[in-house]
Coordinates of N, CA, C and O in Angstrom, one line a residue:
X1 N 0.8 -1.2 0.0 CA 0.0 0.0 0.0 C 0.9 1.2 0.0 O 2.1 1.1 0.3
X2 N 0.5 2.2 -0.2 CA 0.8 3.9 -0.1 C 0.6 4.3 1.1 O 0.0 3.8 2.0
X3 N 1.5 5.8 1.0 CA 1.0 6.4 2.3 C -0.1 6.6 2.9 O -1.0 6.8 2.1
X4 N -0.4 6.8 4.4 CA -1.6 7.0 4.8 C -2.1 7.8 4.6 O -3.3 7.7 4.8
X5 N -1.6 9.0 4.1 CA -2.2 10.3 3.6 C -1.8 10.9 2.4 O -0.7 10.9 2.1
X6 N -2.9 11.6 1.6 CA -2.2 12.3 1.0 C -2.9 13.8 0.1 O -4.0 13.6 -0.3
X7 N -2.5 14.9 -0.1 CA -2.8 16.1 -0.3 C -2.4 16.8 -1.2 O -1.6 17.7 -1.1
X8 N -3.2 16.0 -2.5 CA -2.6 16.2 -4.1 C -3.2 17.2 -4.2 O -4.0 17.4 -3.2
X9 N -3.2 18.1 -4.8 CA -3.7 19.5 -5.5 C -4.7 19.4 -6.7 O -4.3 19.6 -7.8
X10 N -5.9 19.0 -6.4 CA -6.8 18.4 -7.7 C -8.1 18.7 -7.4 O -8.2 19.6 -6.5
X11 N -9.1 18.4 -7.8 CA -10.7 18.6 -8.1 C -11.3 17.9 -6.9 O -10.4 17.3 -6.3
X12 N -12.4 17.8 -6.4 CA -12.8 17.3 -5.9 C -12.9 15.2 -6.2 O -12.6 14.2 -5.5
X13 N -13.5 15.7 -7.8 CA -13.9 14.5 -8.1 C -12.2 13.8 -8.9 O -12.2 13.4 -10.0
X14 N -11.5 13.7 -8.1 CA -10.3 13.1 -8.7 C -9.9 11.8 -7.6 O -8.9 11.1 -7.5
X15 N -11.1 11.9 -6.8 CA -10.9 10.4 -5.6 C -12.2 10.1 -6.3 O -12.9 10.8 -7.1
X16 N -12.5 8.7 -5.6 CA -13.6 7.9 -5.3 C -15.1 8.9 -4.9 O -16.0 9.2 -5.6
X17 N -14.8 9.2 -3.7 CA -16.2 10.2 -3.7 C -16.5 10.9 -4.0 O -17.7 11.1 -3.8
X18 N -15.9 11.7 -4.4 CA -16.0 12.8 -5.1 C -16.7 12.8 -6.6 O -17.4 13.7 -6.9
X19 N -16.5 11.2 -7.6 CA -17.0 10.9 -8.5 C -18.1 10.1 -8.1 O -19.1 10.3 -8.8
X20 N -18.3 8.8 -6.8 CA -19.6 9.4 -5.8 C -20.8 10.7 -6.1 O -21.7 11.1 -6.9
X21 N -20.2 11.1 -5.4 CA -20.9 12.4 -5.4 C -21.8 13.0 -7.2 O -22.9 13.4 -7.5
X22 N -21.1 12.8 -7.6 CA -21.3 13.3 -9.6 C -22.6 12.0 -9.6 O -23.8 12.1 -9.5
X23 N -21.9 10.8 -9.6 CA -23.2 9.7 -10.0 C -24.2 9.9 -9.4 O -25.3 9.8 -9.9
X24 N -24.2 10.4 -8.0 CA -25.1 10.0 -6.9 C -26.1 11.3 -7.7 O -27.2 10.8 -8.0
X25 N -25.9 12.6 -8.0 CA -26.4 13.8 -8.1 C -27.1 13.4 -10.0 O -28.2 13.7 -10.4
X26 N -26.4 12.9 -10.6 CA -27.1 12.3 -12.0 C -28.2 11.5 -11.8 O -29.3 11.5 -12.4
X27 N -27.6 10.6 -10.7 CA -29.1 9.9 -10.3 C -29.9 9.9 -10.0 O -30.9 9.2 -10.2
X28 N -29.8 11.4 -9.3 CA -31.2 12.5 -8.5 C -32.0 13.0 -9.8 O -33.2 13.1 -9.9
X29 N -30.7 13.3 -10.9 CA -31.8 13.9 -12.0 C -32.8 12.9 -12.7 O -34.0 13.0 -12.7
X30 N -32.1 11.8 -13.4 CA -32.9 10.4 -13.4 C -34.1 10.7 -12.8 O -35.1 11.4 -13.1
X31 N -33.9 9.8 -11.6 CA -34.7 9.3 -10.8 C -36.0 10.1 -10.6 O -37.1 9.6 -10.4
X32 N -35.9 11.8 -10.8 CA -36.7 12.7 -10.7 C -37.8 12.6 -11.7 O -39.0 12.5 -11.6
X33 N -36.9 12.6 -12.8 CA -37.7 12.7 -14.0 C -38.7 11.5 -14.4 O -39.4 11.4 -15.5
X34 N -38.7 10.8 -13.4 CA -39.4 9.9 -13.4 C -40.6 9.8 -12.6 O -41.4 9.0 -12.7
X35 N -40.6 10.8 -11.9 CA -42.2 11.2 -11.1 C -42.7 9.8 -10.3 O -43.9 9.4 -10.3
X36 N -41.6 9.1 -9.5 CA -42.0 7.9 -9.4 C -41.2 7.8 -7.6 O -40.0 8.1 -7.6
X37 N -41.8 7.5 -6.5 CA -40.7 6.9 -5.3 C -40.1 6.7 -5.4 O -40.3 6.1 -6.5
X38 N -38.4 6.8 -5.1 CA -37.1 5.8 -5.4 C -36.5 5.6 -4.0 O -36.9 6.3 -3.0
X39 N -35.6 4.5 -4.0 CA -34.5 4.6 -2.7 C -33.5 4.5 -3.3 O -33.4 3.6 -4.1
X40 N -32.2 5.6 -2.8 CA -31.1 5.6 -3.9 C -30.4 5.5 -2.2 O -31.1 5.6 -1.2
X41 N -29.2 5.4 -2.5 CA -28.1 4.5 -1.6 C -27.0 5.2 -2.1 O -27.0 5.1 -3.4
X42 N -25.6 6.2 -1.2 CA -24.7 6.8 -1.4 C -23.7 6.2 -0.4 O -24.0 6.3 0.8
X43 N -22.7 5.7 -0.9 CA -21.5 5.5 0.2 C -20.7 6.0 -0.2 O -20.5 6.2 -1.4
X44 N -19.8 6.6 1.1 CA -18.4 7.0 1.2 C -17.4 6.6 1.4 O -17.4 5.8 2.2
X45 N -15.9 6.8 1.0 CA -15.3 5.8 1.4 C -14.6 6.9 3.0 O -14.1 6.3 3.9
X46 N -14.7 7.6 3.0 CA -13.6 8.5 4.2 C -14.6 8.8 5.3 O -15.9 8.9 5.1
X47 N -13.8 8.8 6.4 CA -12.7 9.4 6.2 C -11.7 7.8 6.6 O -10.7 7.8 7.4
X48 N -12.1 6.7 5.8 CA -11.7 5.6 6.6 C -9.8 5.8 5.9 O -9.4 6.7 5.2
X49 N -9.3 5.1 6.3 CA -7.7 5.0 5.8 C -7.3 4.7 4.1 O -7.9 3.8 3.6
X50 N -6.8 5.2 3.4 CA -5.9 6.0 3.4 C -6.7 7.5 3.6 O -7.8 7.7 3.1
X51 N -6.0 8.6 4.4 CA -6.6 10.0 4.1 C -6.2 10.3 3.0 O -5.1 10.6 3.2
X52 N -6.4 10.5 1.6 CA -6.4 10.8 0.5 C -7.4 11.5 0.0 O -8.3 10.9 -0.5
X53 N -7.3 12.6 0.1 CA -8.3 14.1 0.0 C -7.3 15.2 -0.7 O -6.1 15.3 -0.6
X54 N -8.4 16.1 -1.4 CA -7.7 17.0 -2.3 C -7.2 18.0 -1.2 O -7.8 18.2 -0.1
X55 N -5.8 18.5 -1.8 CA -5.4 19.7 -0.7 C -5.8 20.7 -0.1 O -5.2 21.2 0.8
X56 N -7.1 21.3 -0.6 CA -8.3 22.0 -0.1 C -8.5 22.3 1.2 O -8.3 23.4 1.8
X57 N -9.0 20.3 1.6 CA -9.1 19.8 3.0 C -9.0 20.2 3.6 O -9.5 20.9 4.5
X58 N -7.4 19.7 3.2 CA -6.3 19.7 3.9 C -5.6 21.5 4.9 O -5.1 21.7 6.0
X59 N -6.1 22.2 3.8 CA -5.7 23.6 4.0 C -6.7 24.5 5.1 O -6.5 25.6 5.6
X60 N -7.6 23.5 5.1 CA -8.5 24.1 6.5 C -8.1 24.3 7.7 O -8.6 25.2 8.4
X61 N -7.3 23.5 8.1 CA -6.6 23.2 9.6 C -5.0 23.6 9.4 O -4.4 23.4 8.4
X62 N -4.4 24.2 10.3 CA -3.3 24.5 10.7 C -2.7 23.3 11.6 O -3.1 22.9 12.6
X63 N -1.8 22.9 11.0 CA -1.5 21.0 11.9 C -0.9 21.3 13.0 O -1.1 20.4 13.8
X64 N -0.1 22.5 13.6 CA 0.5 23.0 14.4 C -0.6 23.1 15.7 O -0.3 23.1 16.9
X65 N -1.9 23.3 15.2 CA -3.1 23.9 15.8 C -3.5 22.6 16.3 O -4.4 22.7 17.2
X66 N -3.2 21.6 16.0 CA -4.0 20.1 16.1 C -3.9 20.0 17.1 O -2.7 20.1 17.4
X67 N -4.9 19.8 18.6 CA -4.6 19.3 19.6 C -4.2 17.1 19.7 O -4.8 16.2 19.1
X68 N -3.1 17.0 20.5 CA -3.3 15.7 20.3 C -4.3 14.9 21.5 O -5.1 15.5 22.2
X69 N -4.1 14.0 21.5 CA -5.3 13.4 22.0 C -4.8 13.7 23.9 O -3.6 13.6 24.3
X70 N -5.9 13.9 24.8 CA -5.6 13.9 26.0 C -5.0 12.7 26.8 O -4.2 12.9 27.7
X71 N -5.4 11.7 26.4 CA -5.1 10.3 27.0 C -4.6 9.3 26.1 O -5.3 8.4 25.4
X72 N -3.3 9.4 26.2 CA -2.6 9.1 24.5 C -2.0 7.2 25.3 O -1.4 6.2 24.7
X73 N -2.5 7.2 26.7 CA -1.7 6.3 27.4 C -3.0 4.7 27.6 O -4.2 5.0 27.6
X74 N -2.6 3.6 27.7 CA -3.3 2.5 27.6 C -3.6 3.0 29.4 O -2.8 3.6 30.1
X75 N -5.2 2.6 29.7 CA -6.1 2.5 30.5 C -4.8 1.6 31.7 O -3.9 1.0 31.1
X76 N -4.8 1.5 33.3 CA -4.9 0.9 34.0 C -5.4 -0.3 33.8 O -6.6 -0.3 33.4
X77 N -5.0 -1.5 34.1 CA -5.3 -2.7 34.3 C -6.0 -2.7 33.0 O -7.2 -2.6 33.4
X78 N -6.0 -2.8 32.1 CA -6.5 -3.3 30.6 C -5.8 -4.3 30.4 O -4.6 -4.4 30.8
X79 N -6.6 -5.3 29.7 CA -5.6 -6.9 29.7 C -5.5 -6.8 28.6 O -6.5 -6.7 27.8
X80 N -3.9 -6.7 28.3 CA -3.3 -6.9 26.9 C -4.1 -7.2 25.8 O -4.0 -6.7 24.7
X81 N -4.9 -8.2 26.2 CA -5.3 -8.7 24.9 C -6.0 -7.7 24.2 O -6.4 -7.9 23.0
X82 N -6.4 -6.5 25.1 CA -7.1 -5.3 24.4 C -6.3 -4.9 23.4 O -5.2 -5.1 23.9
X83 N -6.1 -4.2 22.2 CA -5.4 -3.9 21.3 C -5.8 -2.8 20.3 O -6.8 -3.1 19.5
X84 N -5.1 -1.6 20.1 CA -5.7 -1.0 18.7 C -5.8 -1.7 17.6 O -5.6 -2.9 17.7
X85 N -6.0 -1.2 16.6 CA -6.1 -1.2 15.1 C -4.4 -1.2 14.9 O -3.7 -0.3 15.4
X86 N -3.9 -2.4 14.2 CA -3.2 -2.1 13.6 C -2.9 -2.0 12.0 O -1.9 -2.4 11.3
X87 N -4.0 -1.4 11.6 CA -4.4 -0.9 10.4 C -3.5 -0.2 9.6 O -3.1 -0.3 8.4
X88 N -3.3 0.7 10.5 CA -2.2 2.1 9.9 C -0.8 1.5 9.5 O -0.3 2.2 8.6
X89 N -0.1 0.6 9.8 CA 0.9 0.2 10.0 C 1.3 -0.3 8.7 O 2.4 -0.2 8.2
X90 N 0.0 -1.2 8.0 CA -0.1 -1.7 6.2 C 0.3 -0.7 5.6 O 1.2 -1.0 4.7
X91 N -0.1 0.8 5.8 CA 0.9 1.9 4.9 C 2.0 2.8 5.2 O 2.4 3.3 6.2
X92 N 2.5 2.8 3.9 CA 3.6 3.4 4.1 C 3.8 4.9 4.9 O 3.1 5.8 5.0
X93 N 4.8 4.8 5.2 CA 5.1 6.4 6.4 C 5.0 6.4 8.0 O 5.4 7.2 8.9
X94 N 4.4 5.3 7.9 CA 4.2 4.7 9.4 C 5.3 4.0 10.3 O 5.4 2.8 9.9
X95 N 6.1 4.4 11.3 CA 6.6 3.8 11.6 C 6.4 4.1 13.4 O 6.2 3.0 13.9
X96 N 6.4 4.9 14.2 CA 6.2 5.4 15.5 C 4.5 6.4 15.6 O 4.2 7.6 15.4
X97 N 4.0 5.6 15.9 CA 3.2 6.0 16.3 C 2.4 7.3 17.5 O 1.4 8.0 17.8
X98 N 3.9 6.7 17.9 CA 4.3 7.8 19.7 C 4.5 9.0 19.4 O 4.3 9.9 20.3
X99 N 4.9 9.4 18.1 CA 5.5 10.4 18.2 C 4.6 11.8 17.8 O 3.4 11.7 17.4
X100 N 4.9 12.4 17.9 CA 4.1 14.1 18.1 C 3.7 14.4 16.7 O 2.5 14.6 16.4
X101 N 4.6 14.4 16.1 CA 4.6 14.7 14.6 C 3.6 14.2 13.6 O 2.7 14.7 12.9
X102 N 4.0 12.5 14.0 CA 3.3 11.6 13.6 C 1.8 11.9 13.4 O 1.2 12.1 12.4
X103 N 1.4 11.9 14.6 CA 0.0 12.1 15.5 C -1.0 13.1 15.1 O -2.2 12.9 15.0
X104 N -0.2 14.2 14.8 CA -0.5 15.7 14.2 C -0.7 15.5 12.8 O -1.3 16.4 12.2
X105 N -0.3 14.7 12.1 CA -0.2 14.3 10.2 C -1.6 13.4 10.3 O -2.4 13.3 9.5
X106 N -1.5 12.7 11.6 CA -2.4 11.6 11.2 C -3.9 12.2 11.4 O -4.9 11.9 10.7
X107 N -3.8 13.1 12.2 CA -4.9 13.9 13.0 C -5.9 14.6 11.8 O -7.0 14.4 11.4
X108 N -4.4 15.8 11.4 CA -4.8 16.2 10.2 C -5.1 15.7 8.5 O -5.4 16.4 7.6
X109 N -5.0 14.5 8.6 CA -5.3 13.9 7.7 C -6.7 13.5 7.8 O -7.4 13.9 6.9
X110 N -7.1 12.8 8.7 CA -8.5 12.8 9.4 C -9.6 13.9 9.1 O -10.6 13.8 8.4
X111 N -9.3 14.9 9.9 CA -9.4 16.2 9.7 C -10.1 16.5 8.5 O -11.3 16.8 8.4
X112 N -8.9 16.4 7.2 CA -9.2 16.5 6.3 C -10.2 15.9 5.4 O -10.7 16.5 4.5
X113 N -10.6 14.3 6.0 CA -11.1 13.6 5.3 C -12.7 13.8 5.4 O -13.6 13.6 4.7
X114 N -12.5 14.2 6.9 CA -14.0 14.2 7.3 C -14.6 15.8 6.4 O -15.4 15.8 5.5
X115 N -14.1 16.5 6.8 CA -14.4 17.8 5.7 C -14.6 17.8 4.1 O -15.5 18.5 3.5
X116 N -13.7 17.1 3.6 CA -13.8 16.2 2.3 C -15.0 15.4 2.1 O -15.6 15.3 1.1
X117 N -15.4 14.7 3.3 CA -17.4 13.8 2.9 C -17.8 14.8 3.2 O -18.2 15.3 2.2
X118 N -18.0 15.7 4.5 CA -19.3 16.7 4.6 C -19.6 17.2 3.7 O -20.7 17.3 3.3
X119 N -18.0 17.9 3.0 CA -18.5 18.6 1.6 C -19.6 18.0 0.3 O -20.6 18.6 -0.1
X120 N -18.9 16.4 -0.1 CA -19.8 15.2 -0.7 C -21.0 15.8 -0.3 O -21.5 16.7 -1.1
X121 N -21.6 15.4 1.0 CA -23.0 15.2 1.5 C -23.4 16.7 1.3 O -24.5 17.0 0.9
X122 N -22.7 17.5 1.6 CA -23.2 18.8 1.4 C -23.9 19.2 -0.4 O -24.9 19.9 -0.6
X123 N -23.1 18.5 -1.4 CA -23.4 19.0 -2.7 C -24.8 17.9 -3.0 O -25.7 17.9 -3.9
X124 N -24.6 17.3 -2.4 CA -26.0 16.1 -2.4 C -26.9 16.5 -1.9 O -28.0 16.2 -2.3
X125 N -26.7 17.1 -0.9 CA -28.4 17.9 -0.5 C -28.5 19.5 -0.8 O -29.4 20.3 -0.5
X126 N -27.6 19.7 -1.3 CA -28.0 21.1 -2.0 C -28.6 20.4 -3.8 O -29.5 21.1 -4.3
X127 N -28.2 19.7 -4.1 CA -28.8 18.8 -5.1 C -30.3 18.9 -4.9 O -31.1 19.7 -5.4
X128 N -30.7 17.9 -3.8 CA -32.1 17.7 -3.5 C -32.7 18.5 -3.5 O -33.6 18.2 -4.2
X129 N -32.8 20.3 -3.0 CA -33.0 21.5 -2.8 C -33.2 21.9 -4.1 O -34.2 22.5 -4.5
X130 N -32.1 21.6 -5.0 CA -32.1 22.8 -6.0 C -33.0 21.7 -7.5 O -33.5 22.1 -8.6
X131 N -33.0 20.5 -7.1 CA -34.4 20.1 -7.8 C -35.4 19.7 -7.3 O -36.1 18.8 -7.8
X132 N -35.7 20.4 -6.2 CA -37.4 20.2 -5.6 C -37.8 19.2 -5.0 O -39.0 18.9 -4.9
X133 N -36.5 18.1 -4.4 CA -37.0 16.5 -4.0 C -36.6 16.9 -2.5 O -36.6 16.0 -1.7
X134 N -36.3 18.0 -2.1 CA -35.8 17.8 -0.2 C -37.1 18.2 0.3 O -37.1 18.2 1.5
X135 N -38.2 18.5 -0.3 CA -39.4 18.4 0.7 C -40.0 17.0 0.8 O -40.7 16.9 1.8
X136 N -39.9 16.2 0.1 CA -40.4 14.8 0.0 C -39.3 13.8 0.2 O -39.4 12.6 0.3
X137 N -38.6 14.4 0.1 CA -37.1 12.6 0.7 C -36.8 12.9 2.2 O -36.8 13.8 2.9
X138 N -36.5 11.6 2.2 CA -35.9 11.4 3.9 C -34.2 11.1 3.4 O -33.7 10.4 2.5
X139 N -33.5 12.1 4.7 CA -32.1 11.4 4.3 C -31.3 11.0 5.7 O -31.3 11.6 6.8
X140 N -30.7 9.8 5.1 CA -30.5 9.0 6.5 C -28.2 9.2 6.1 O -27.5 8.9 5.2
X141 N -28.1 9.7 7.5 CA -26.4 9.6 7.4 C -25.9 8.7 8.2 O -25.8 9.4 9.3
X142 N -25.6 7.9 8.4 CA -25.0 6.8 9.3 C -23.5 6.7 8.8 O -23.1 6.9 7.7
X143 N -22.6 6.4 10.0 CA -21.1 5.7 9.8 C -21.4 3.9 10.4 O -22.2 3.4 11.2
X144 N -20.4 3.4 9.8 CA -20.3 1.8 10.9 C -19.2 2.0 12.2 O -19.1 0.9 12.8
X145 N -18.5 3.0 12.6 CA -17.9 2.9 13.5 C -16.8 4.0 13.8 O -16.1 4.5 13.0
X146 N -16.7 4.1 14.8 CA -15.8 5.5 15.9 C -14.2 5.3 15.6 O -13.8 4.2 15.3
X147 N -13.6 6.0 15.6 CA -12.8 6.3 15.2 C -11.5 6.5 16.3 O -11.7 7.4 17.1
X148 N -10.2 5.7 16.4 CA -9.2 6.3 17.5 C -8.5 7.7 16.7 O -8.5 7.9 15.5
X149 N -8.1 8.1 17.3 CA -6.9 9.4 16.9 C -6.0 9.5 17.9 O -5.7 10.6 18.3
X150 N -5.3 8.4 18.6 CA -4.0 8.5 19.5 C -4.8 8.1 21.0 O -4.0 7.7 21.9
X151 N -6.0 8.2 21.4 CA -6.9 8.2 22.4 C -6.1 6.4 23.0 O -6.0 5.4 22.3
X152 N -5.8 6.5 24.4 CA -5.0 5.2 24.8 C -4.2 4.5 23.5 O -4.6 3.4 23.1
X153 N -3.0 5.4 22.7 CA -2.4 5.3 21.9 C -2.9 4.5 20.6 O -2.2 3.9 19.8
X154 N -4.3 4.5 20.6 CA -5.1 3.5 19.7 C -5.2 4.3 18.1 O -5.7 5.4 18.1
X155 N -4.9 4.0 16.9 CA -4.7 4.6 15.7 C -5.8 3.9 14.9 O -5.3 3.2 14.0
X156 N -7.4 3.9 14.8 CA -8.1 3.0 14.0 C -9.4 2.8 14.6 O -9.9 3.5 15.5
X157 N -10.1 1.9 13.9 CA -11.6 1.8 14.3 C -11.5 -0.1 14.8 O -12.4 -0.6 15.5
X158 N -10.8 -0.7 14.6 CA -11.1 -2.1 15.5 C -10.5 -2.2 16.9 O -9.3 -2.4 17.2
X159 N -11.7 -1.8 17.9 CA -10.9 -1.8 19.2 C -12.6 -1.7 19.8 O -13.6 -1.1 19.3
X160 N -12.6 -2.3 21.0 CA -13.6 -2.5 21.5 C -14.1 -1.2 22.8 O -15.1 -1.2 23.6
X161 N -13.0 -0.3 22.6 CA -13.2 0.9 23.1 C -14.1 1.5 23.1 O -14.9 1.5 22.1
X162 N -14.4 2.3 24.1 CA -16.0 3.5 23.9 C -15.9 4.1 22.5 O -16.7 3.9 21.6
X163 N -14.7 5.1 22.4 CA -14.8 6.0 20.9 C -14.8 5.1 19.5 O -15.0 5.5 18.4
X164 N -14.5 3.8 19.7 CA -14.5 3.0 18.0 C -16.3 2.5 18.1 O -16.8 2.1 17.1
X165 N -17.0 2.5 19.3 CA -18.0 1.7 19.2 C -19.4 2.9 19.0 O -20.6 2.5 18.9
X166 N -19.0 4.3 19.0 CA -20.1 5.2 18.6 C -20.0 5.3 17.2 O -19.2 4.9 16.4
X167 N -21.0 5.9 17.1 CA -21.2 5.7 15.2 C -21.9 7.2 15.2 O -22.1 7.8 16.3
X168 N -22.4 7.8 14.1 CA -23.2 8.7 13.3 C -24.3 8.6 13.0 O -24.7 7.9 12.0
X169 N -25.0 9.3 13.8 CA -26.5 8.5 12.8 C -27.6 10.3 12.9 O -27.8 10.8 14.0
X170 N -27.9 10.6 11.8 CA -28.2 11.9 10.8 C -29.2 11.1 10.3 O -29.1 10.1 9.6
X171 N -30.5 12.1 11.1 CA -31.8 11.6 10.0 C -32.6 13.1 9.4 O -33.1 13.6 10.4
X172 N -32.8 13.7 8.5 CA -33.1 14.9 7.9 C -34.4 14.2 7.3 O -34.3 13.2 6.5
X173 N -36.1 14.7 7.9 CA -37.3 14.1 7.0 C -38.3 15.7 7.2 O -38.5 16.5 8.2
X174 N -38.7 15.7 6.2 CA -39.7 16.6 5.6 C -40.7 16.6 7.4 O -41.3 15.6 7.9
X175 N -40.7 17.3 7.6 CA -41.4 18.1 8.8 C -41.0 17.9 10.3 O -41.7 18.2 11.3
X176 N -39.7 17.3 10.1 CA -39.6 16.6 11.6 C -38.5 17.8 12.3 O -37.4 18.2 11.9
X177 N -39.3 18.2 13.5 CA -38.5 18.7 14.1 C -37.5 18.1 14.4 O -37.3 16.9 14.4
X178 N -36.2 19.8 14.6 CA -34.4 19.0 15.1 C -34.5 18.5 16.5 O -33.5 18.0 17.0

């Protein structure tokens, strides 16, 4: 594999969701012109590993600014067999995880990624809006799982920890109060 991150200078749609995003919004026109119910289905791939997002993202956050995580240290009495993600480690660039630098690249890469989907989801419901289907669609945002960023030095989402086991869940429906 490649490095864990990266912050090419390109279009939105020069990743995966980004051209996501283009089908998903063609589909809306389709689907419209058909004056008929549909259930259309959009996935993302980020902000899961590799961070690979256009430099944009990236440029939102100042990495210096990153705080790192408060509790970068394994829990008391945790029995070994508890373990992060060793996920991060398949790509390239990775080698100490401990370190400050490290932590702050990985953070902000994150960072980046997650701002990189909002954006996605953002042009997808400004979609809905600007052809007349967000008063009649329901839209459901869910993740499958929480995320470590250095938190008891954990780098990943397989860990049976409180933060990998919360998820996302965004329901937007024509009259329902927030």
């Amino acid at each position: 594999r490649g490095p864990f991150c990266e912050s090419a200078d390109v279009e939105d749609d020069a990743y995966d969701d980004g051209k996501a995003t283009i089908r998903t919004i063609n589909d809306l026109i389709r689907l419209k012109d058909k004056q008929e119910p549909f259930f259309l289905a959009c996935g993302f791939w980020r902000p899961h590993l590799p961070f690979n997002v256009p430099k944009k993202y990236w440029d939102m956050y100042e990495r210096e600014e990153i705080p790192l995580a408060d509790n970068r240290f394994r829990p008391m009495n945790l029995p070994k067999e508890v373990q992060g993600s060793k996920e991060i480690f398949s790509y390239a660039c990775v080698d100490n995880t401990d370190d400050e630098d490290f932590q702050r690249k990985a953070k902000h890469g994150y960072y980046a990624a997650v701002s990189y989907v909002d954006a996605q989801i953002g042009k997808i419901l400004n979609a809905l809006d600007s052809l007349g289907l967000a008063d009649n669609t329901i839209v459901m945002f869910f993740g499958d799982h929480g995320w470590h960023l250095g938190e008891h030095n954990f780098w990943g989402k397989h860990s049976l920890m409180e933060r990998a086991t919360h998820v996302p869940l965004i329901v937007r429906a024509p009259g329902m109060k927030k």
